[in-house]
Short mmCIF file of C-alpha atoms in Angstrom, two decimals:
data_model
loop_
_atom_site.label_atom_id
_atom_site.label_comp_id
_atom_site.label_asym_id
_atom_site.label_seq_id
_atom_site.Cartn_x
_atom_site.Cartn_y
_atom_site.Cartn_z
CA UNK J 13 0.00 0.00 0.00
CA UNK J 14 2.85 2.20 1.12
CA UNK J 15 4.05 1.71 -2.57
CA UNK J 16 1.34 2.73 -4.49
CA UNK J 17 0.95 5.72 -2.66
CA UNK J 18 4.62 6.60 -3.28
CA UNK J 19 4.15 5.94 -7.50
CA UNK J 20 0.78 7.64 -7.32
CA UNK J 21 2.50 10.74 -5.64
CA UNK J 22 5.00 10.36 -7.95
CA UNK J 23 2.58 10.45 -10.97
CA UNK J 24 0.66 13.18 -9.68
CA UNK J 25 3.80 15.09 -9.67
CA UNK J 26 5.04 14.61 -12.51
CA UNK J 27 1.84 15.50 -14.23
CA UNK J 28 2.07 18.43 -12.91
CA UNK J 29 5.42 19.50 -13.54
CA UNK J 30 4.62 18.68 -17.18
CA UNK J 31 1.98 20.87 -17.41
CA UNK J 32 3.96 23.37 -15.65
CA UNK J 33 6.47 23.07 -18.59
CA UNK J 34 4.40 23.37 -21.33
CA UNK J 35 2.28 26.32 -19.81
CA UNK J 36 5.55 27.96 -19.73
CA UNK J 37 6.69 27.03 -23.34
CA UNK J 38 7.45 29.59 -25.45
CA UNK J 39 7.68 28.41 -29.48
CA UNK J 40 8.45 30.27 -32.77
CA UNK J 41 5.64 29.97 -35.25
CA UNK J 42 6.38 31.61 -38.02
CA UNK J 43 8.70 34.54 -39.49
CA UNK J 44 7.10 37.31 -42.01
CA UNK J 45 9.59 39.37 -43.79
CA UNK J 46 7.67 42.52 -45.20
CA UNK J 47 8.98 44.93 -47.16
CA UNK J 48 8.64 48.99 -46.46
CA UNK J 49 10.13 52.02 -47.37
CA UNK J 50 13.64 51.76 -45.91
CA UNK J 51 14.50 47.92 -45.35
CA UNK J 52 12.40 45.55 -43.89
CA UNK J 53 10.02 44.71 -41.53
CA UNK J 54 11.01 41.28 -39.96
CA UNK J 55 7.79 39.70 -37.71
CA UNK J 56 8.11 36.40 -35.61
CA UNK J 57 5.07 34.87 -34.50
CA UNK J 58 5.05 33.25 -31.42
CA UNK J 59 3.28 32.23 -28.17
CA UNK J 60 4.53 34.90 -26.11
CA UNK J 61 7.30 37.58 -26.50
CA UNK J 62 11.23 37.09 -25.95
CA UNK J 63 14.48 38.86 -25.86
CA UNK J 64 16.14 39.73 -29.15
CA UNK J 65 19.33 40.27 -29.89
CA UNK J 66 19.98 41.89 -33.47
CA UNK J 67 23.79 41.98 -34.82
CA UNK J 68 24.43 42.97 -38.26
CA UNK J 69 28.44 41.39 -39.70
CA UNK J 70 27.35 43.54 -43.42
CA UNK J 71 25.04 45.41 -45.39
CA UNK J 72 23.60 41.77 -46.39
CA UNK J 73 22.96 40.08 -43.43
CA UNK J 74 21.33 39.97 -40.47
CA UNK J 75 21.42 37.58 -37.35
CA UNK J 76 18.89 37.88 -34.74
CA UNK J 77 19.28 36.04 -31.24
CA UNK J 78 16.13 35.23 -29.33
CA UNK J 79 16.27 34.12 -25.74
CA UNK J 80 13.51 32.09 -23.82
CA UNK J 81 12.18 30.74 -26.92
CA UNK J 82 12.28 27.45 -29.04
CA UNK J 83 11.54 26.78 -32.87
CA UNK J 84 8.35 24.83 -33.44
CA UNK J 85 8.65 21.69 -35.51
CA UNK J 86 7.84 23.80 -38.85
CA UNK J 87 8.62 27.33 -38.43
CA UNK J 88 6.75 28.88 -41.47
CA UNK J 89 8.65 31.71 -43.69
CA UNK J 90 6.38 34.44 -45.38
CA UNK J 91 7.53 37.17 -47.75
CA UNK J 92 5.29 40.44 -48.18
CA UNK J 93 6.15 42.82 -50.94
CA UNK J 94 9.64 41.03 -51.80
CA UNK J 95 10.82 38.05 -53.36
CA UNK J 96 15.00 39.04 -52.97
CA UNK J 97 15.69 36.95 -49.79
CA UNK J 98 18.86 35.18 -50.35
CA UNK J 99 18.37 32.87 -47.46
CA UNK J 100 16.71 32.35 -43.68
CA UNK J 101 18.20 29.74 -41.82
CA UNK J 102 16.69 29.06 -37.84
CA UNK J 103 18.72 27.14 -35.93
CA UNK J 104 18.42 25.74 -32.26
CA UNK J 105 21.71 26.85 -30.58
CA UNK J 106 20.96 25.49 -27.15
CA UNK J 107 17.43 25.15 -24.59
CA UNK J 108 15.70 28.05 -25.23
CA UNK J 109 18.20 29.81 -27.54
CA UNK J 110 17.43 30.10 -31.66
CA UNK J 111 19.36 32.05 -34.07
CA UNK J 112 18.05 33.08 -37.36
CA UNK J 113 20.27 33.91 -40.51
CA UNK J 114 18.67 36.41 -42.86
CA UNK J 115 20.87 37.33 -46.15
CA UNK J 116 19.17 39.73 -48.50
CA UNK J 117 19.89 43.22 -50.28
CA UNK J 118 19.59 46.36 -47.22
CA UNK J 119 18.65 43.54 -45.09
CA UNK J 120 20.53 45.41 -41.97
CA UNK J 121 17.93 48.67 -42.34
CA UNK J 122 15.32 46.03 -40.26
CA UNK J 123 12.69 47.10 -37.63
CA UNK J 124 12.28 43.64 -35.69
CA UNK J 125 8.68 42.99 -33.83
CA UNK J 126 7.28 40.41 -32.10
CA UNK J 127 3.95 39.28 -32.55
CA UNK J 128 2.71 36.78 -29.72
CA UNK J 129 -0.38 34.84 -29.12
CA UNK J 130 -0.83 36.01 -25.73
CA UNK J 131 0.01 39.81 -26.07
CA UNK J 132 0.72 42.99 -28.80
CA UNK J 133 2.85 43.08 -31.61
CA UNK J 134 5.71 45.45 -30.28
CA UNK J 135 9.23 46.55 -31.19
CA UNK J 136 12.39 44.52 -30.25
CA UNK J 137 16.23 44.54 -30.55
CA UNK J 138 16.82 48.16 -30.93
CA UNK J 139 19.13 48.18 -28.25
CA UNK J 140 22.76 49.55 -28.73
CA UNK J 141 24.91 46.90 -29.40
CA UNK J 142 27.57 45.78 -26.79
CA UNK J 143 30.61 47.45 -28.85
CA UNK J 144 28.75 50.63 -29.17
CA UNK J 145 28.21 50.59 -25.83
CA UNK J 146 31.99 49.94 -24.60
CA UNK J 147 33.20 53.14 -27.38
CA UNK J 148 30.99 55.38 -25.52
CA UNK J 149 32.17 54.60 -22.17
CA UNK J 150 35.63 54.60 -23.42
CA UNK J 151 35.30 57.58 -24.78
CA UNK J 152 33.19 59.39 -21.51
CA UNK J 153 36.02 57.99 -19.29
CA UNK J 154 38.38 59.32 -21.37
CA UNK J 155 37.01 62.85 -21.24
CA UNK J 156 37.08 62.57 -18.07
CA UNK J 157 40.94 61.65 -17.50
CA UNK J 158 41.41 64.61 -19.90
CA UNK J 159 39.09 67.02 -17.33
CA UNK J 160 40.62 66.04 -14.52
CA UNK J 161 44.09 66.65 -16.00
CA UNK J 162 43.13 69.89 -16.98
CA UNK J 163 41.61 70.90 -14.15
CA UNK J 164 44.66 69.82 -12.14
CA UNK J 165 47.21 72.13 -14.12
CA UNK J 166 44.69 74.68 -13.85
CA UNK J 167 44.38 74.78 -10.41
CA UNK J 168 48.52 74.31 -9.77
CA UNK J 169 48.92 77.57 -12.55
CA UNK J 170 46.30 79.35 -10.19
CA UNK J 171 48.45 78.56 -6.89
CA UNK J 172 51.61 79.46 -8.95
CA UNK J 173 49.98 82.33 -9.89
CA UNK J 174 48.78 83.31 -6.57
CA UNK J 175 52.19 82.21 -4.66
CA UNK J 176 53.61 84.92 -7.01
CA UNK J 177 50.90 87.85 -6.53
CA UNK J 178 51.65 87.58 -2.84
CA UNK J 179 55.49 87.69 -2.92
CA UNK J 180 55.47 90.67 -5.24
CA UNK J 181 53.37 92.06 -2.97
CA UNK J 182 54.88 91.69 0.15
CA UNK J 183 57.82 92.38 -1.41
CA UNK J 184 56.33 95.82 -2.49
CA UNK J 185 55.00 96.54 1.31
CA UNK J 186 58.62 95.75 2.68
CA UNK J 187 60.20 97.79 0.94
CA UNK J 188 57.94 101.02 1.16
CA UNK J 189 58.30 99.51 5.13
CA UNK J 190 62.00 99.93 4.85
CA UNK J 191 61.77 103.09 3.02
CA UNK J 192 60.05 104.67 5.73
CA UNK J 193 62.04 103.45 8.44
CA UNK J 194 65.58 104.72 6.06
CA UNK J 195 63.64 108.13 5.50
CA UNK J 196 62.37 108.91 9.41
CA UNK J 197 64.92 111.66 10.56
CA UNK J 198 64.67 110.20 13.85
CA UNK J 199 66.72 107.56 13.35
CA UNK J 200 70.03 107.57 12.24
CA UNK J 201 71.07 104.06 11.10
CA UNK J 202 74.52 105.33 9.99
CA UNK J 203 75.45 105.16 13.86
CA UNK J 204 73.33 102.28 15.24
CA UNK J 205 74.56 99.05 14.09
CA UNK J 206 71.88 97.25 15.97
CA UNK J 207 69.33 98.29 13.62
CA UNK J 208 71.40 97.44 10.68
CA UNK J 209 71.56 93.79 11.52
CA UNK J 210 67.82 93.87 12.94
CA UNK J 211 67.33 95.24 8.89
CA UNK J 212 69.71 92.43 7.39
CA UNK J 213 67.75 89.64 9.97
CA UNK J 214 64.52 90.50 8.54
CA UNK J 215 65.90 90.43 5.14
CA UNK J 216 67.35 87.39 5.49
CA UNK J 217 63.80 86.25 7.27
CA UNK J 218 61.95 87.31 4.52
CA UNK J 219 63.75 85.46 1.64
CA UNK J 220 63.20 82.55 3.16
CA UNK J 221 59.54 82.63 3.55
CA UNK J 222 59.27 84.26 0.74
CA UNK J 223 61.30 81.43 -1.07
CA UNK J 224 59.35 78.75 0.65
CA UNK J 225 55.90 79.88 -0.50
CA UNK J 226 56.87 79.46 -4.22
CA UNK J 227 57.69 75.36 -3.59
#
């Protein structure tokens, strides 16, 4: 008894886990390839809607990557308006996973939809493609090494700059200082040597700072 129980549960669950697969099964039905005014409009029927993947190696061909999907046992090609299509191969690249090969004239100029069962035609793989996307963050990162950089020197030339402004003026204010001091008739520093070395120590003092501020 114990038995049967344990094969009936094991029935019951794999019914169920059956119908939990196919519920979820997602299959390509057919693809339409319609002509407009630019290129192409390439439609793939299927049960529900998956992740495409659009790559373009020339002018002549296209390969589109779907994700989440499968090819049905006949996946049924339709041509609207054109009868130049060198070739559509669909192939099963792994669970899930189909590529399709399109070669044909302008072929690349392509707005992809999907058109599911369970849901609205839409738009698909328009996004930018992988290489695009790693120029443009090269090229952002290296605008911003080049900022940086610049704004680095700019900011040293302002210090510079600045380290400059104030020696030349303290410089200037020293010596109108000194001047004044030379030109009081109060003080005679012809006879008192202890302000000529107090003069020569600030001097001296000076330089140095003034020499400091500049490294």
């Amino acid at each position: 008894m114990k038995k049967l129980f344990l094969i009936f549960g094991f029935l019951i669950t794999f019914a169920f886990t059956s119908l939990a697969v196919k519920a979820d099964s997602n299959y390509l039905h057919t693809i339409t390839l319609e002509k407009n005014n630019s290129g192409y409009n390439i439609i793939l029927g299927s049960d529900k809607t998956a992740k495409v993947t659009k790559k373009s190696p020339s002018e002549n061909e296209l390969i589109l990557e779907l994700n989440n999907i499968t090819s049905s046992d006949t996946v049924n090609a339709l041509y609207k308006g054109t009868n130049s299509i060198d070739s559509l191969v669909v192939e099963n690249t792994a669970p899930n996973k189909i590529k399709i090969y399109i070669t044909a004239d302008n072929i690349t100029n392509s707005t992809i939809m999907m058109d599911p069962v369970s849901g609205e035609r839409a738009i698909v793989g328009e996004s930018i493609p992988m290489e695009k996307v790693l120029w443009i963050t090269f090229v952002l990162a290296l605008f911003a090494v080049i900022f940086k950089v610049s704004k680095d020197i700019s900011e040293e030339d302002d210090k510079i700059l600045i380290k400059k402004d104030i020696k030349e003026r303290e410089i200037e204010l020293y010596r109108r200082y000194r001047n004044e001091l030379i030109s009081n008739p109060e003080i005679n520093f012809q006879k008192d040597m202890r302000m000529r070395k107090m003069l020569k120590k600030i001097d001296r003092k000076i330089d140095e700072r003034l020499t400091a501020s500049l490294k």
